[in-house]
Amino acid sequence: MITRRGFLQVLGSGFASAMALGGYAFAVEPLARLRIAHYSLTPPGWTPGLRLRVVALADLHACEPWMSARRIASICERANELGGDVTVLLGDYASGMNLVTRYVHSAEWSKALSTLKAPLGIHAIMGNHDWWEDRTAQKNGGGDTFGHRALAEVGIPVYSNRALRFEKDGLGFWIAGLEDQLALLPGKKWKRSAMGGLDDLDGTLAQVTDEAPVILLAHEPDIFPRVPPRVSLTLSGHTHGGQVRFIGHSPVVPSRFGDRYAYGHIVEEERNLIVSGGLGCSIAPVRFGVPPEIVVVDLG
């Protein structure tokens, strides 16, 4: 069975023999396009009268030439124009590939993200690559990564299995954020035989103390089958929509559920999940049929 890594590497190596398709997937869609993906919904149990706009950025994968600090700042400027009440960052700020001319330091990408503005704040979680590229965090098996520290230094709170309550127009809602589900790599040098997650869904939701609606930030969408109806909306990234998507289908997705949670608005048993197509690339700088996007969600 072909893996996502194998699929993207094969596609990346085929540029010379497919110049038209490859040139677009390699140079145009990843670099020159930016889509606004807009969703409007009123989840079951949503507080009547509470109208909330959420702007979401996912999977920046900062590196040059594909996602420079200047480009991140430009994306943030566009996000600020969208009038969000809150802006959320869904993880994977660190680069996830070797085909780069320069890695963008965490001090650079966090400075660019510090330009984001929203009346009810900017709220972040970590992604798997933020953990995987931090050797000290891997050795420790927890704690803060360089990503946690970089965001904290520019005043952006990181939710590591935490829930906080906010109000708009006197009506409350919660933002809850999970630590990453694939944070810890297996291997002898880490003394781990299997991939390990640091997420605590039950402990995070236990911090919710009233009936106000909950927005859950979870980098990987694979947690969704375990999310209870108490959560109004789950927001995820990680998949990049498969990075290659044909006629609404992604052939290879980094999820144990395959294409089920690859992209877009998914409703299961009256529970709502929105998966962003993300902004950057991992494994190979290829996008086709799923351009970089900012997600806007109007609730209520």
Short mmCIF file of C-alpha atoms in Angstrom, two decimals:
data_model
loop_
_atom_site.label_atom_id
_atom_site.label_comp_id
_atom_site.label_asym_id
_atom_site.label_seq_id
_atom_site.Cartn_x
_atom_site.Cartn_y
_atom_site.Cartn_z
CA MET A 1 0.00 0.00 0.00
CA ILE A 2 1.50 3.30 -1.04
CA THR A 3 2.13 5.77 1.75
CA ARG A 4 1.51 9.50 1.58
CA ARG A 5 5.26 10.11 1.72
CA GLY A 6 5.86 7.68 -1.12
CA PHE A 7 3.05 9.12 -3.20
CA LEU A 8 4.24 12.71 -2.84
CA GLN A 9 7.86 11.77 -3.50
CA VAL A 10 6.88 9.97 -6.69
CA LEU A 11 4.80 12.93 -7.79
CA GLY A 12 7.57 15.37 -6.88
CA SER A 13 10.13 13.41 -8.91
CA GLY A 14 7.91 13.40 -11.99
CA PHE A 15 8.03 17.11 -12.75
CA ALA A 16 10.43 16.78 -15.67
CA SER A 17 8.12 14.36 -17.52
CA ALA A 18 4.95 16.33 -16.84
CA MET A 19 5.99 19.95 -17.23
CA ALA A 20 2.54 21.49 -17.59
CA LEU A 21 0.94 19.67 -14.67
CA GLY A 22 4.09 19.61 -12.60
CA GLY A 23 4.88 23.28 -13.20
CA TYR A 24 1.43 24.28 -11.98
CA ALA A 25 1.48 21.94 -8.96
CA PHE A 26 5.05 22.92 -8.08
CA ALA A 27 5.21 26.67 -8.77
CA VAL A 28 1.72 28.13 -9.21
CA GLU A 29 -0.70 26.58 -6.74
CA PRO A 30 1.64 26.42 -3.70
CA LEU A 31 3.08 29.92 -4.22
CA ALA A 32 0.70 32.11 -6.21
CA ARG A 33 -2.77 31.22 -4.97
CA LEU A 34 -4.57 32.01 -1.72
CA ARG A 35 -8.19 31.00 -1.33
CA ILE A 36 -10.71 32.04 1.31
CA ALA A 37 -12.76 28.98 2.29
CA HIS A 38 -16.02 30.21 3.86
CA TYR A 39 -18.41 28.11 5.94
CA SER A 40 -21.66 29.18 7.64
CA LEU A 41 -23.40 26.94 10.17
CA THR A 42 -25.45 26.88 13.33
CA PRO A 43 -24.48 23.73 15.23
CA PRO A 44 -27.03 21.90 17.40
CA GLY A 45 -27.31 23.56 20.79
CA TRP A 46 -25.64 26.78 19.65
CA THR A 47 -26.66 29.73 21.82
CA PRO A 48 -29.43 31.75 20.09
CA GLY A 49 -28.24 35.23 19.24
CA LEU A 50 -24.53 34.39 19.43
CA ARG A 51 -22.97 35.29 16.09
CA LEU A 52 -19.27 34.51 15.95
CA ARG A 53 -16.76 34.70 13.09
CA VAL A 54 -13.70 32.47 13.42
CA VAL A 55 -10.68 32.88 11.11
CA ALA A 56 -8.38 29.85 11.00
CA LEU A 57 -4.83 29.41 9.69
CA ALA A 58 -3.26 25.96 9.50
CA ASP A 59 -0.07 24.24 8.42
CA LEU A 60 2.19 27.14 7.52
CA HIS A 61 5.34 24.95 7.35
CA ALA A 62 7.66 27.96 7.33
CA CYS A 63 10.60 27.64 4.94
CA GLU A 64 12.03 29.37 1.91
CA PRO A 65 11.18 29.74 -0.91
CA TRP A 66 7.75 28.21 -0.26
CA MET A 67 6.61 29.95 2.93
CA SER A 68 8.90 32.83 3.86
CA ALA A 69 8.35 35.13 6.84
CA ARG A 70 7.32 37.82 4.36
CA ARG A 71 4.67 35.57 2.85
CA ILE A 72 3.39 34.63 6.32
CA ALA A 73 3.07 38.33 7.16
CA SER A 74 1.13 38.86 3.92
CA ILE A 75 -1.23 36.00 4.79
CA CYS A 76 -1.74 37.51 8.25
CA GLU A 77 -2.57 40.87 6.69
CA ARG A 78 -5.23 39.20 4.54
CA ALA A 79 -6.58 37.32 7.56
CA ASN A 80 -6.92 40.57 9.48
CA GLU A 81 -9.10 41.96 6.69
CA LEU A 82 -11.66 39.17 7.12
CA GLY A 83 -13.22 40.61 10.29
CA GLY A 84 -12.85 37.62 12.59
CA ASP A 85 -13.95 37.86 16.21
CA VAL A 86 -11.27 35.29 17.00
CA THR A 87 -8.34 33.96 14.99
CA VAL A 88 -7.08 30.43 15.61
CA LEU A 89 -3.79 28.81 14.58
CA LEU A 90 -4.07 25.07 14.05
CA GLY A 91 -0.42 23.99 14.25
CA ASP A 92 2.53 22.92 12.08
CA TYR A 93 4.48 26.17 11.92
CA ALA A 94 7.77 24.31 11.44
CA SER A 95 8.88 23.12 8.01
CA GLY A 96 7.99 19.57 7.10
CA MET A 97 10.34 18.89 4.17
CA ASN A 98 13.93 19.03 3.00
CA LEU A 99 13.36 20.67 -0.40
CA VAL A 100 14.08 24.17 0.89
CA THR A 101 16.62 26.91 0.33
CA ARG A 102 16.46 28.03 3.98
CA TYR A 103 14.62 27.07 7.13
CA VAL A 104 12.71 29.95 8.68
CA HIS A 105 13.58 30.29 12.37
CA SER A 106 10.78 30.20 14.93
CA ALA A 107 11.62 33.78 15.94
CA GLU A 108 10.85 34.85 12.36
CA TRP A 109 7.58 33.04 11.77
CA SER A 110 6.28 33.93 15.24
CA LYS A 111 7.08 37.60 14.65
CA ALA A 112 5.07 37.46 11.43
CA LEU A 113 2.16 35.78 13.25
CA SER A 114 2.27 38.47 15.93
CA THR A 115 0.74 40.87 13.37
CA LEU A 116 -2.56 38.98 13.57
CA LYS A 117 -5.37 40.93 15.23
CA ALA A 118 -8.84 39.95 16.47
CA PRO A 119 -11.10 41.51 19.12
CA LEU A 120 -11.28 38.28 21.15
CA GLY A 121 -7.68 37.27 20.59
CA ILE A 122 -5.39 34.88 18.75
CA HIS A 123 -5.38 31.28 19.97
CA ALA A 124 -2.93 28.53 18.95
CA ILE A 125 -2.24 24.83 19.20
CA MET A 126 0.80 22.80 18.14
CA GLY A 127 1.10 20.30 15.30
CA ASN A 128 3.08 17.11 14.85
CA HIS A 129 5.93 18.76 12.93
CA ASP A 130 6.38 21.32 15.70
CA TRP A 131 7.14 18.37 17.96
CA TRP A 132 9.03 16.21 15.47
CA GLU A 133 11.57 18.92 14.63
CA ASP A 134 12.42 19.63 18.28
CA ARG A 135 14.96 17.02 19.40
CA THR A 136 14.98 18.23 22.99
CA ALA A 137 11.21 17.90 23.26
CA GLN A 138 11.42 14.42 21.73
CA LYS A 139 14.07 13.39 24.25
CA ASN A 140 12.07 14.81 27.15
CA GLY A 141 8.84 13.25 25.94
CA GLY A 142 6.91 16.43 26.71
CA GLY A 143 7.24 19.97 27.97
CA ASP A 144 7.43 22.97 25.67
CA THR A 145 8.74 22.90 22.12
CA PHE A 146 10.52 25.83 20.49
CA GLY A 147 7.15 26.56 18.89
CA HIS A 148 5.41 26.90 22.25
CA ARG A 149 8.11 29.29 23.43
CA ALA A 150 8.20 31.35 20.22
CA LEU A 151 4.46 31.97 20.28
CA ALA A 152 4.46 32.76 23.99
CA GLU A 153 7.22 35.32 23.44
CA VAL A 154 5.02 37.27 20.99
CA GLY A 155 1.97 37.07 23.23
CA ILE A 156 0.02 34.30 21.48
CA PRO A 157 -1.37 31.74 23.97
CA VAL A 158 -0.87 28.07 23.14
CA TYR A 159 -3.58 25.65 24.25
CA SER A 160 -2.03 22.43 25.49
CA ASN A 161 -5.08 20.50 26.72
CA ARG A 162 -6.69 23.67 27.99
CA ALA A 163 -10.11 25.32 27.74
CA LEU A 164 -10.90 29.01 28.30
CA ARG A 165 -14.20 30.87 28.35
CA PHE A 166 -14.91 34.05 26.35
CA GLU A 167 -17.89 36.30 25.78
CA LYS A 168 -19.28 38.20 22.83
CA ASP A 169 -22.20 40.58 23.37
CA GLY A 170 -22.69 39.07 26.83
CA LEU A 171 -22.98 35.50 25.48
CA GLY A 172 -20.37 32.94 26.44
CA PHE A 173 -18.43 30.35 24.46
CA TRP A 174 -15.36 28.20 25.07
CA ILE A 175 -12.19 27.63 23.08
CA ALA A 176 -10.55 24.31 23.90
CA GLY A 177 -7.24 23.18 22.42
CA LEU A 178 -5.62 19.75 22.40
CA GLU A 179 -1.93 18.99 22.50
CA ASP A 180 -0.78 17.03 19.47
CA GLN A 181 -2.00 13.46 18.89
CA LEU A 182 1.24 12.39 17.12
CA ALA A 183 3.72 14.41 19.15
CA LEU A 184 6.25 11.75 20.10
CA LEU A 185 8.17 9.78 17.49
CA PRO A 186 9.02 6.11 17.95
CA GLY A 187 12.63 4.93 17.91
CA LYS A 188 15.39 3.46 20.00
CA LYS A 189 17.04 6.82 20.63
CA TRP A 190 13.79 8.06 22.17
CA LYS A 191 13.19 4.75 23.93
CA ARG A 192 9.71 4.48 22.45
CA SER A 193 8.34 1.58 20.46
CA ALA A 194 5.34 3.43 19.03
CA MET A 195 4.09 6.88 18.12
CA GLY A 196 2.81 8.72 21.16
CA GLY A 197 0.22 11.43 21.57
CA LEU A 198 0.02 14.08 24.28
CA ASP A 199 -3.64 14.96 23.75
CA ASP A 200 -6.14 14.71 26.61
CA LEU A 201 -9.65 15.18 25.27
CA ASP A 202 -11.49 14.18 28.45
CA GLY A 203 -9.28 16.29 30.69
CA THR A 204 -9.60 19.30 28.41
CA LEU A 205 -13.40 19.18 28.21
CA ALA A 206 -13.60 18.64 31.98
CA GLN A 207 -12.45 22.26 32.30
CA VAL A 208 -15.70 23.46 30.69
CA THR A 209 -17.92 24.53 33.59
CA ASP A 210 -21.18 25.68 31.98
CA GLU A 211 -23.44 25.01 29.00
CA ALA A 212 -21.90 27.61 26.66
CA PRO A 213 -20.86 26.18 23.25
CA VAL A 214 -17.37 24.75 22.79
CA ILE A 215 -15.03 25.19 19.81
CA LEU A 216 -12.33 22.50 19.85
CA LEU A 217 -8.94 23.00 18.18
CA ALA A 218 -7.28 19.67 17.28
CA HIS A 219 -4.42 19.58 14.78
CA GLU A 220 -5.20 16.09 13.47
CA PRO A 221 -8.85 15.39 12.59
CA ASP A 222 -8.55 11.72 13.61
CA ILE A 223 -9.77 12.62 17.10
CA PHE A 224 -13.21 13.46 15.71
CA PRO A 225 -14.95 10.09 16.27
CA ARG A 226 -14.22 10.52 19.99
CA VAL A 227 -15.47 14.12 20.21
CA PRO A 228 -18.79 14.25 22.10
CA PRO A 229 -21.87 16.16 20.90
CA ARG A 230 -21.14 18.65 23.70
CA VAL A 231 -18.57 20.20 21.32
CA SER A 232 -20.22 22.52 18.80
CA LEU A 233 -17.40 22.58 16.26
CA THR A 234 -14.02 20.88 15.86
CA LEU A 235 -11.40 22.69 13.74
CA SER A 236 -8.44 20.76 12.35
CA GLY A 237 -5.61 20.94 9.84
CA HIS A 238 -2.80 18.42 9.24
CA THR A 239 -4.09 16.75 6.08
CA HIS A 240 -3.49 19.66 3.63
CA GLY A 241 -6.51 18.21 1.85
CA GLY A 242 -4.09 15.49 0.77
CA GLN A 243 -2.09 18.21 -1.08
CA VAL A 244 -3.38 16.60 -4.28
CA ARG A 245 -7.15 16.39 -4.79
CA PHE A 246 -9.09 15.25 -7.86
CA ILE A 247 -12.85 15.75 -8.21
CA GLY A 248 -13.39 15.99 -4.48
CA HIS A 249 -11.17 13.03 -3.60
CA SER A 250 -7.67 12.89 -2.13
CA PRO A 251 -5.83 9.71 -3.13
CA VAL A 252 -3.41 9.75 -0.19
CA VAL A 253 -4.21 11.35 3.18
CA PRO A 254 -2.15 11.23 6.43
CA SER A 255 -5.05 9.79 8.41
CA ARG A 256 -5.99 6.32 9.53
CA PHE A 257 -9.47 7.12 8.17
CA GLY A 258 -8.24 7.77 4.63
CA ASP A 259 -10.29 10.35 2.74
CA ARG A 260 -13.04 10.49 5.39
CA TYR A 261 -11.58 13.55 7.13
CA ALA A 262 -9.34 14.84 4.35
CA TYR A 263 -10.92 18.22 3.77
CA GLY A 264 -13.86 20.53 4.29
CA HIS A 265 -17.02 20.43 6.39
CA ILE A 266 -17.89 16.97 7.71
CA VAL A 267 -21.07 16.26 9.67
CA GLU A 268 -21.42 12.99 11.55
CA GLU A 269 -24.26 12.29 14.01
CA GLU A 270 -25.01 16.03 14.16
CA ARG A 271 -21.39 16.78 15.15
CA ASN A 272 -19.45 19.26 13.02
CA LEU A 273 -15.83 19.12 11.86
CA ILE A 274 -14.09 21.54 9.51
CA VAL A 275 -10.71 20.49 8.14
CA SER A 276 -8.57 23.22 6.59
CA GLY A 277 -6.61 22.58 3.42
CA GLY A 278 -3.78 24.50 5.09
CA LEU A 279 -1.30 26.97 3.71
CA GLY A 280 2.07 25.27 3.27
CA CYS A 281 3.40 21.92 2.10
CA SER A 282 5.08 18.94 3.72
CA ILE A 283 7.18 16.12 2.23
CA ALA A 284 7.20 17.81 -1.22
CA PRO A 285 6.31 21.36 -2.35
CA VAL A 286 3.33 20.16 -4.38
CA ARG A 287 -0.31 21.21 -4.40
CA PHE A 288 -2.93 20.37 -6.99
CA GLY A 289 -6.66 20.91 -6.61
CA VAL A 290 -6.30 22.16 -3.05
CA PRO A 291 -4.72 25.64 -3.06
CA PRO A 292 -3.49 27.31 0.14
CA GLU A 293 -6.40 28.69 2.08
CA ILE A 294 -7.58 30.78 4.99
CA VAL A 295 -10.71 29.37 6.60
CA VAL A 296 -13.56 31.63 7.73
CA VAL A 297 -16.37 30.13 9.80
CA ASP A 298 -19.52 32.10 10.61
CA LEU A 299 -21.33 30.50 13.55
CA GLY A 300 -24.93 31.33 14.37
#
